[in-house]
mmCIF file with all atom_site columns, C-alpha atoms and ligand atoms in Angstrom:
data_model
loop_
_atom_site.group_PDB
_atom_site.id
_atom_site.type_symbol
_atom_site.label_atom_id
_atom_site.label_alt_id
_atom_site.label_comp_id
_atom_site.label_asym_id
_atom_site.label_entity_id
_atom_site.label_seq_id
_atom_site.pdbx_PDB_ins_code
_atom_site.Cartn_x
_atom_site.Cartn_y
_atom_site.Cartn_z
_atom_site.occupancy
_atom_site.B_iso_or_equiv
_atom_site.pdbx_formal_charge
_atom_site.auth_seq_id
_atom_site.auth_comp_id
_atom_site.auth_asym_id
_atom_site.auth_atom_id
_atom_site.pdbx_PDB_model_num
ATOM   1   C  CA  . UNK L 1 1   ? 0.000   0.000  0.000  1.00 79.00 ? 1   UNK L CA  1
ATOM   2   C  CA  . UNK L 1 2   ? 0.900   3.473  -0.674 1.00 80.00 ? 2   UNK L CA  1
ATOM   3   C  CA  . UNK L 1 3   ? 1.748   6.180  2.255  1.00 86.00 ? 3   UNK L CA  1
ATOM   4   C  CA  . UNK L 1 4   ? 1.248   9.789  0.718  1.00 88.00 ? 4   UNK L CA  1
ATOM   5   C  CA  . UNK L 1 5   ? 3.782   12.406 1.159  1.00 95.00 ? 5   UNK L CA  1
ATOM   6   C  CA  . UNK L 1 6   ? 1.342   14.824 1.888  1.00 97.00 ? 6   UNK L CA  1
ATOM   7   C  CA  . UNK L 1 7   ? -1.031  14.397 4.820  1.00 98.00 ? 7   UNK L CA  1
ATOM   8   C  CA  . UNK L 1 8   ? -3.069  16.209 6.526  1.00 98.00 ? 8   UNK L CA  1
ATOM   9   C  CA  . UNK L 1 9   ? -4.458  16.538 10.264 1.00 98.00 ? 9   UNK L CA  1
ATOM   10  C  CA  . UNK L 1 10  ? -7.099  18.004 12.474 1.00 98.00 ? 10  UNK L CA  1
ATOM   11  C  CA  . UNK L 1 11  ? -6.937  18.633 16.376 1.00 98.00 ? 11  UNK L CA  1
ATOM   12  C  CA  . UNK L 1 12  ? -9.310  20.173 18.779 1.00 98.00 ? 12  UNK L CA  1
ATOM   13  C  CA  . UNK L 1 13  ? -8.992  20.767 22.702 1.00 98.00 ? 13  UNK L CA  1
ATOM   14  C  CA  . UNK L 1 14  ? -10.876 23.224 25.475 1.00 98.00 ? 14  UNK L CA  1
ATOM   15  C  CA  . UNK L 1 15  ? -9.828  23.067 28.865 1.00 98.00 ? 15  UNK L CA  1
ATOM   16  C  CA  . UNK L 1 16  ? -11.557 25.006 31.534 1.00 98.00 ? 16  UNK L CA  1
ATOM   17  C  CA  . UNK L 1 17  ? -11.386 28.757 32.550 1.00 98.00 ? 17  UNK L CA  1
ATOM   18  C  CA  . UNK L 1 18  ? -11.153 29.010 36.314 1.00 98.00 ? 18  UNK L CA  1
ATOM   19  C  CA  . UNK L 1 19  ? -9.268  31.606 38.852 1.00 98.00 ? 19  UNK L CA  1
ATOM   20  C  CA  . UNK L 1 20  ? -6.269  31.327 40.707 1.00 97.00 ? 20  UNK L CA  1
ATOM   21  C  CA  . UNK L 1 21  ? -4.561  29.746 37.123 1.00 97.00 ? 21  UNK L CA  1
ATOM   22  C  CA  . UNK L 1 22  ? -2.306  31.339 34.532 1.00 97.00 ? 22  UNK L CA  1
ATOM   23  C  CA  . UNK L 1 23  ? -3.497  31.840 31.177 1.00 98.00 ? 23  UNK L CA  1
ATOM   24  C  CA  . UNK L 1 24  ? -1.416  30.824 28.615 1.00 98.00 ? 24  UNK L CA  1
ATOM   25  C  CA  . UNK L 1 25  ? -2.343  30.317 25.046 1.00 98.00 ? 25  UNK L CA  1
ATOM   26  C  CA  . UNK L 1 26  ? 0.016   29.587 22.082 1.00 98.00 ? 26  UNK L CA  1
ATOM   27  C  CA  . UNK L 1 27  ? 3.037   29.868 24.895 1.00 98.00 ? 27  UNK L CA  1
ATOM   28  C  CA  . UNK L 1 28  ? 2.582   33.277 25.257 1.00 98.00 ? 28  UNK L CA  1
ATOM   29  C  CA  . UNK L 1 29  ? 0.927   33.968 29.511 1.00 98.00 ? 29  UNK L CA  1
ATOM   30  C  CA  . UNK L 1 30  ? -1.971  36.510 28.627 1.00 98.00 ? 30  UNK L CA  1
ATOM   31  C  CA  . UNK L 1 31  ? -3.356  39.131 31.031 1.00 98.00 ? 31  UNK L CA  1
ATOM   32  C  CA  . UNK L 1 32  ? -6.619  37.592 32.444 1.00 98.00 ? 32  UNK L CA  1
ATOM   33  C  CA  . UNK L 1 33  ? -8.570  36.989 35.360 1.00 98.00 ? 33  UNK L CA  1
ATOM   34  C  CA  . UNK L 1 34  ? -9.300  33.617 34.619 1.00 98.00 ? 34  UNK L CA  1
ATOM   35  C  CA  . UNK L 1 35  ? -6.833  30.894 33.641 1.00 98.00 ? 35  UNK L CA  1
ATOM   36  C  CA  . UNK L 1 36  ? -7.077  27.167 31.937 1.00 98.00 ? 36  UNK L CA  1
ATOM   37  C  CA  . UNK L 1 37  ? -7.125  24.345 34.049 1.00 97.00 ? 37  UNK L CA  1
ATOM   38  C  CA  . UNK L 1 38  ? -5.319  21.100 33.415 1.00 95.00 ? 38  UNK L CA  1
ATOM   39  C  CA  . UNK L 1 39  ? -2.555  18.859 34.439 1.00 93.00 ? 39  UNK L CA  1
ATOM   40  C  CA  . UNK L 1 40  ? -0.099  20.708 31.958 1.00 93.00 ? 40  UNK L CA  1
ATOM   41  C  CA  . UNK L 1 41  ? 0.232   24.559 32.030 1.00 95.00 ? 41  UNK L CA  1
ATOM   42  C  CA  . UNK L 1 42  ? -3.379  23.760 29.770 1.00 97.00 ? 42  UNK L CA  1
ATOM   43  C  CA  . UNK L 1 43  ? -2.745  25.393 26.622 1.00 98.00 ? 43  UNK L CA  1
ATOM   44  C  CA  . UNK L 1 44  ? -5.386  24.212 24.632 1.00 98.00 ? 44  UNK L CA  1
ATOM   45  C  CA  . UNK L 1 45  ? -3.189  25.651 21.298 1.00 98.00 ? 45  UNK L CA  1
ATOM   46  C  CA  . UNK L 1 46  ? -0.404  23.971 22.040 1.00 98.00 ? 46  UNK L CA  1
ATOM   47  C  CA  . UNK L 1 47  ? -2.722  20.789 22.615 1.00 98.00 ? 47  UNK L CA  1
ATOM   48  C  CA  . UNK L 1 48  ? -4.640  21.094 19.564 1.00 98.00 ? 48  UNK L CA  1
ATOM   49  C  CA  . UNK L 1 49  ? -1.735  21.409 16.944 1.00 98.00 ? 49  UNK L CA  1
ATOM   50  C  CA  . UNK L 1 50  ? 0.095   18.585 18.333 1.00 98.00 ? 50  UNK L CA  1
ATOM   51  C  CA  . UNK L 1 51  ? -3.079  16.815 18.091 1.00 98.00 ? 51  UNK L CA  1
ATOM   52  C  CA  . UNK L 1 52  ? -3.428  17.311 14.533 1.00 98.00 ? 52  UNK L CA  1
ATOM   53  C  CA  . UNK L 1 53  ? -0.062  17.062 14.406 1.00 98.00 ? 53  UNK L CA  1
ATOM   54  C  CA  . UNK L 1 54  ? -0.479  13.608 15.508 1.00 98.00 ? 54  UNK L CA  1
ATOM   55  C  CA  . UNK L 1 55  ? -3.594  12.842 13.538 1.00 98.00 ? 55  UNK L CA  1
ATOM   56  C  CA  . UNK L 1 56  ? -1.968  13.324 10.736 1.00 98.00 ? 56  UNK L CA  1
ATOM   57  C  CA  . UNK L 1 57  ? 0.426   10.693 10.868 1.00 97.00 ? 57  UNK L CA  1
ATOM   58  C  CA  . UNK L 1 58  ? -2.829  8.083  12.272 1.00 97.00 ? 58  UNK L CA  1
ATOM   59  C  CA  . UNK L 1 59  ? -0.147  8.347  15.806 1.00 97.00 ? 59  UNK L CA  1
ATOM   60  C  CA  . UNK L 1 60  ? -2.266  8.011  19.612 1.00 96.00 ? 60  UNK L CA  1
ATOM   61  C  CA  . UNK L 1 61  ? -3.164  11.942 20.791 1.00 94.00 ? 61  UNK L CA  1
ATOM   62  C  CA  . UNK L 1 62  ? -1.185  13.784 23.309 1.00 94.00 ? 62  UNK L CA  1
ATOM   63  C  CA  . UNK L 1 63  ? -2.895  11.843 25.757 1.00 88.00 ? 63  UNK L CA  1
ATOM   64  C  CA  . UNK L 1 64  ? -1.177  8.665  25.141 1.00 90.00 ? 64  UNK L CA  1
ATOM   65  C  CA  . UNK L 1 65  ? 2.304   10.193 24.504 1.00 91.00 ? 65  UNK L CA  1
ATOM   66  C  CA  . UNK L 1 66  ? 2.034   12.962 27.919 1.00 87.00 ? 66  UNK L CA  1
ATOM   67  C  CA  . UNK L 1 67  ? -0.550  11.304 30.132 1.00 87.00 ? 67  UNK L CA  1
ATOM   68  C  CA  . UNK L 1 68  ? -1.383  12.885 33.057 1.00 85.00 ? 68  UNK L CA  1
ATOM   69  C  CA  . UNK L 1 69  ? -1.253  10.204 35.184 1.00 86.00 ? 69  UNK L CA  1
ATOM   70  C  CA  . UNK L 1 70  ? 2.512   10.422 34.429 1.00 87.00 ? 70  UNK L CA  1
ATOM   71  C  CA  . UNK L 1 71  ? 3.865   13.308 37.742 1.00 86.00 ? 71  UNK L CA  1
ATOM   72  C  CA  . UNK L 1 72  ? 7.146   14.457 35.280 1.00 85.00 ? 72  UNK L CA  1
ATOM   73  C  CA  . UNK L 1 73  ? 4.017   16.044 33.291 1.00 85.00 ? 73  UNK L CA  1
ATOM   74  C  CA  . UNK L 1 74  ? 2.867   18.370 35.909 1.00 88.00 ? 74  UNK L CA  1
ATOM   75  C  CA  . UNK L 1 75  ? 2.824   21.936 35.350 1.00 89.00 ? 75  UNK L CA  1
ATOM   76  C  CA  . UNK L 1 76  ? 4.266   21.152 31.867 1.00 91.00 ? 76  UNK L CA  1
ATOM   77  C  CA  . UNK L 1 77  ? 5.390   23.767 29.780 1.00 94.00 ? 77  UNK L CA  1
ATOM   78  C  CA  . UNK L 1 78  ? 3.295   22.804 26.619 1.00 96.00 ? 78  UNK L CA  1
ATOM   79  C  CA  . UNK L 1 79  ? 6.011   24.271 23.996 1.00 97.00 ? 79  UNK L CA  1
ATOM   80  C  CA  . UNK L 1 80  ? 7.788   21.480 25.389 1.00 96.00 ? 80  UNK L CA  1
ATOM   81  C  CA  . UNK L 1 81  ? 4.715   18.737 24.149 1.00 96.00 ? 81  UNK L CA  1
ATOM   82  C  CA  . UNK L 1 82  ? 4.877   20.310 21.008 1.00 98.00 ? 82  UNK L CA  1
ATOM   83  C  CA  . UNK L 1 83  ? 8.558   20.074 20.264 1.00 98.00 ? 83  UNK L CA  1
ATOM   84  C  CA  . UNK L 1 84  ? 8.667   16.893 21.367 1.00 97.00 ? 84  UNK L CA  1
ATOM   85  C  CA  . UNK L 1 85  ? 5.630   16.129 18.545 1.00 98.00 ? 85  UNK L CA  1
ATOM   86  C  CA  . UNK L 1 86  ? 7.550   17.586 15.614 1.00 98.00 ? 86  UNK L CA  1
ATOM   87  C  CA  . UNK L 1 87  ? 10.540  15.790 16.628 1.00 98.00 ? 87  UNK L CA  1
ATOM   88  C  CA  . UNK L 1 88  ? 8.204   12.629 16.525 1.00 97.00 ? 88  UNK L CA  1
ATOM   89  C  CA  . UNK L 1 89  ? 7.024   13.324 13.204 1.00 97.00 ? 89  UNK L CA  1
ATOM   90  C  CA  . UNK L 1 90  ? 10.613  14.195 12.062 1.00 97.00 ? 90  UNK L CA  1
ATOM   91  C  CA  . UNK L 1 91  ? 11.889  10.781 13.200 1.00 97.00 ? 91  UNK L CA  1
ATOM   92  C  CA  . UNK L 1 92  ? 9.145   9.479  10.785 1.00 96.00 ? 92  UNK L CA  1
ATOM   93  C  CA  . UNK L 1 93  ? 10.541  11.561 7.889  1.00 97.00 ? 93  UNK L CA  1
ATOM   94  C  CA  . UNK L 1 94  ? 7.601   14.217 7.783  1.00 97.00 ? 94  UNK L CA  1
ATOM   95  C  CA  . UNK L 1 95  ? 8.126   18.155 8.189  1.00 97.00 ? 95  UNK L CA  1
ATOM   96  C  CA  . UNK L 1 96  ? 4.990   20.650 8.787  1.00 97.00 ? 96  UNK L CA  1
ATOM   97  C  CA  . UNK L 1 97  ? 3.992   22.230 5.389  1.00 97.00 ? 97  UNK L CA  1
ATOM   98  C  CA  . UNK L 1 98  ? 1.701   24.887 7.426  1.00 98.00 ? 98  UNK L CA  1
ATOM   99  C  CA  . UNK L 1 99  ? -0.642  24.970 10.036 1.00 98.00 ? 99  UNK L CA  1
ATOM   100 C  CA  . UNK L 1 100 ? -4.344  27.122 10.490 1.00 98.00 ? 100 UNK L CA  1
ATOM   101 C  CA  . UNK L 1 101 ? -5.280  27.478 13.752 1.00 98.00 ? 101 UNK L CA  1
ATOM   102 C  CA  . UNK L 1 102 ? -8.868  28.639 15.526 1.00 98.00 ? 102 UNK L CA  1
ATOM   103 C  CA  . UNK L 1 103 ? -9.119  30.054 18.791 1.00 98.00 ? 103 UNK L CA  1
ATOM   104 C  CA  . UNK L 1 104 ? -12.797 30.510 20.505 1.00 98.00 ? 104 UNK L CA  1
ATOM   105 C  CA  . UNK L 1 105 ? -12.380 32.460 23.544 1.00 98.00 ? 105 UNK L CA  1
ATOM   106 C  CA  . UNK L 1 106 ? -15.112 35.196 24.423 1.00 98.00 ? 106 UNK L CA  1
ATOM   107 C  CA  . UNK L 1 107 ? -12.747 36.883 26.689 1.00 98.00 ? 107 UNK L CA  1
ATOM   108 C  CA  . UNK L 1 108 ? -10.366 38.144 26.833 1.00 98.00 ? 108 UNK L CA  1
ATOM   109 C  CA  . UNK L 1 109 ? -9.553  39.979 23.410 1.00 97.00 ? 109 UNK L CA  1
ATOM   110 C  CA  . UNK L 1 110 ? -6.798  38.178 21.874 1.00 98.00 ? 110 UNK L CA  1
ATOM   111 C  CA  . UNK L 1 111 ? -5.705  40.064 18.910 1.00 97.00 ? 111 UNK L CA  1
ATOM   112 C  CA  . UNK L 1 112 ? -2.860  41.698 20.569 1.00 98.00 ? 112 UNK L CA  1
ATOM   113 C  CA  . UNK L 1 113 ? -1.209  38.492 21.286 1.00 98.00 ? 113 UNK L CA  1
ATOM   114 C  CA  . UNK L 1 114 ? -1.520  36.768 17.994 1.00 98.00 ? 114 UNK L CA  1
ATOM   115 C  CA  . UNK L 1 115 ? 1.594   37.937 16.909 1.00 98.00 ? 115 UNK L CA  1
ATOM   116 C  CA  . UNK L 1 116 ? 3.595   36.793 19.918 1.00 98.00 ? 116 UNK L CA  1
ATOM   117 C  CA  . UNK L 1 117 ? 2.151   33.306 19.996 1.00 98.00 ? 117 UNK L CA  1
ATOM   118 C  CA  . UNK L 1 118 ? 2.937   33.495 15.584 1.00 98.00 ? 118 UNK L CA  1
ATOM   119 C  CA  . UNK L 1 119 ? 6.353   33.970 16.389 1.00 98.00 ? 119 UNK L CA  1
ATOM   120 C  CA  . UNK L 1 120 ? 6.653   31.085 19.044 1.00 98.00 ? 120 UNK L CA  1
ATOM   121 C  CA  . UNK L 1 121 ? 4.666   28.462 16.178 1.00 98.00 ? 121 UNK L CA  1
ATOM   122 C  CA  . UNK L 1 122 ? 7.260   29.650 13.941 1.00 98.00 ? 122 UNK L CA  1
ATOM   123 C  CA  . UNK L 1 123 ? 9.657   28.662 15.971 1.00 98.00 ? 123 UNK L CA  1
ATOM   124 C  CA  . UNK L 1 124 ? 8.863   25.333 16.986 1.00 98.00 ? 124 UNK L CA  1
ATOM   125 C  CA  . UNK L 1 125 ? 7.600   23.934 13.972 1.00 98.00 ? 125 UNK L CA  1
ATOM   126 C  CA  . UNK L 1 126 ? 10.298  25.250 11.776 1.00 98.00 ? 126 UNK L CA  1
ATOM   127 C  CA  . UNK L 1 127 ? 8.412   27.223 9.356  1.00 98.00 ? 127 UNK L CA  1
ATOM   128 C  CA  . UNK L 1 128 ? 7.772   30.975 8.396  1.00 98.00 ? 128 UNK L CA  1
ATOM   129 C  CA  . UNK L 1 129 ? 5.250   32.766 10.154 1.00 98.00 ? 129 UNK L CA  1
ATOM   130 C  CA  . UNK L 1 130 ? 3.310   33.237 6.542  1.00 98.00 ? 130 UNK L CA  1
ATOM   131 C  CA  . UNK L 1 131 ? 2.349   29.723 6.726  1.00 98.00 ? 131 UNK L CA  1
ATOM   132 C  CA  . UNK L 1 132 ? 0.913   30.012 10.480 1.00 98.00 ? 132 UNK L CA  1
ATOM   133 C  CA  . UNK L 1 133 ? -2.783  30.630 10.205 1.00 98.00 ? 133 UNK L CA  1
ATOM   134 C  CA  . UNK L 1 134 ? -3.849  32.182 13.415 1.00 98.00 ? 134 UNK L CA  1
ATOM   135 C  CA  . UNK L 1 135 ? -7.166  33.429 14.511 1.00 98.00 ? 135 UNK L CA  1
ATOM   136 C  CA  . UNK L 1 136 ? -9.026  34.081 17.342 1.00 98.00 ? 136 UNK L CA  1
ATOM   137 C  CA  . UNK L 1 137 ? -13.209 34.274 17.663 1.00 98.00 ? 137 UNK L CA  1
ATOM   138 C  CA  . UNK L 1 138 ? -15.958 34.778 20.130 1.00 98.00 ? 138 UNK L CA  1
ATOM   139 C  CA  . UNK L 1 139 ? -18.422 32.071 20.701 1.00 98.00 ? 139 UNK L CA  1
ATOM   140 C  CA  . UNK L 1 140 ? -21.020 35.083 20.610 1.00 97.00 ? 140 UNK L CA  1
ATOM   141 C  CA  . UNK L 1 141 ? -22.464 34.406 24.304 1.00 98.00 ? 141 UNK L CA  1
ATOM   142 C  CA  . UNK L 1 142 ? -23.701 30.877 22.852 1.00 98.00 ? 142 UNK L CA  1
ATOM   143 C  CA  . UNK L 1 143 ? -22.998 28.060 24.722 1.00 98.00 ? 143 UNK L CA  1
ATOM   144 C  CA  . UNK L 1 144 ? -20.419 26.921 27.780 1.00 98.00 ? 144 UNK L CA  1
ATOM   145 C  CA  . UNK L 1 145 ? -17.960 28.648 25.576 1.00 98.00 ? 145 UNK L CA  1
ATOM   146 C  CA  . UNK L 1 146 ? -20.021 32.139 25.146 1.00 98.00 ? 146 UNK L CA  1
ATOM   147 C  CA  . UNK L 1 147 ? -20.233 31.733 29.136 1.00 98.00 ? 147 UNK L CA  1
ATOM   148 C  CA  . UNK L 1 148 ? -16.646 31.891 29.389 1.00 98.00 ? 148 UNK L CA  1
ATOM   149 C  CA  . UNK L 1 149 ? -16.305 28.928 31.361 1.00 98.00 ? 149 UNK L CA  1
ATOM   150 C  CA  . UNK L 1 150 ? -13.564 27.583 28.883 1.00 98.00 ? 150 UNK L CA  1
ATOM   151 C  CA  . UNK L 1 151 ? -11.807 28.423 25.673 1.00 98.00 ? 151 UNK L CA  1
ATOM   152 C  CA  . UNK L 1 152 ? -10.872 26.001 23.121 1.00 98.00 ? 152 UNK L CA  1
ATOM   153 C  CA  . UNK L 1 153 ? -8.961  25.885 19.918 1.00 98.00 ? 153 UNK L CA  1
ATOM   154 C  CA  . UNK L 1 154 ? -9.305  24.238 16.583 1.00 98.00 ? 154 UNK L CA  1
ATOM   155 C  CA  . UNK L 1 155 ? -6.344  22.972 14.506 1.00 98.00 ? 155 UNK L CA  1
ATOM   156 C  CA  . UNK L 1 156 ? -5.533  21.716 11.225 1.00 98.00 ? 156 UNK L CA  1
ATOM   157 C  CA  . UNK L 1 157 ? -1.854  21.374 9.324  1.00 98.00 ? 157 UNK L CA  1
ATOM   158 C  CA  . UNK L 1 158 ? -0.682  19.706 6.305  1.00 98.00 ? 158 UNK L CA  1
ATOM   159 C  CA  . UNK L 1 159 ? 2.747   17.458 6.646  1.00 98.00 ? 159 UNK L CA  1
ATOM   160 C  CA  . UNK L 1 160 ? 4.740   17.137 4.076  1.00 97.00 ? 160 UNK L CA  1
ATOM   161 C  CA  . UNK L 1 161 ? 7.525   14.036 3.249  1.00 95.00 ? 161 UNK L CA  1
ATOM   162 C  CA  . UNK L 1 162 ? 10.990  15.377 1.928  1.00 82.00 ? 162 UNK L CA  1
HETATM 163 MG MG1 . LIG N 2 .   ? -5.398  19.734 26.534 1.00 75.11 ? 1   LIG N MG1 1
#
């Protein structure tokens, strides 16, 4: 059977807004009242792009590879998952082509720190900053999300076999 050179991937994660926790999304720590939650510093960015990441290549989620049943993934710094994800790819001969990236987050106003957590994707995954799509959106005041009780992020990326 075949394996393409090009594949593609799609990951999704939310974790949940709650005080007394930094917020960081994308790497970058973001003035807020609220932070995320999780076992990991809970960047839901980080989470969903190694996801698709992941997906791509048909690999187990982040879950599998930085459980948090494991304590040496407490408090992780997520750049850290996410390195560790493109090296895995790497190892399997793939490279990230480009990545688009959704983040749903009523508050706070993230457009000010888009270009910060660019730079960091850029970075990480090895590839120019015009081939990072980045966004950020409201969930309108629909939902758990419009409630602010969590924000969440969708990914998708193409890899690429040199
Ligand atoms: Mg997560």
């Amino acid at each position: 059977m075949n394996t393409p050179t090009i594949r593609i991937g799609h990951g999704f994660d939310l974790h949940q807004l709650v005080e007394d926790r930094k917020l960081i999304l994308g790497g970058v720590e973001i003035p807020h009242h609220l932070g995320l939650l999780g076992h990991s510093d809970a960047d839901c960015l980080m989470h969903a792009l190694a996801d698709a990441m992941l997906g791509a290549l048909a690999l187990p989620d982040i879950g599998h590879h930085f459980p948090d049943t494991d304590p040496s993934n407490l408090g992780i710094d997520s750049s850290i998952i996410l390195s560790k994800v493109v090296s895995m790819i790497q190892e399997k001969g793939y490279f990230p082509g480009n990545v688009d990236l959704t983040i749903i987050a009523q508050r706070p106003k993230l457009e000010d720190y888009l270009p910060a957590i660019r730079t960091n994707l850029s970075s990480i995954l090895g590839i120019g900053k015009n081939c990072i799509g980045l966004k950020a959106t409201t969930h309108e005041h629909i939902g758990s999300l419009g409630r602010e009780e969590g924000i969440a992020t969708h990914a998708v990326c193409l890899l690429f076999k040199k």
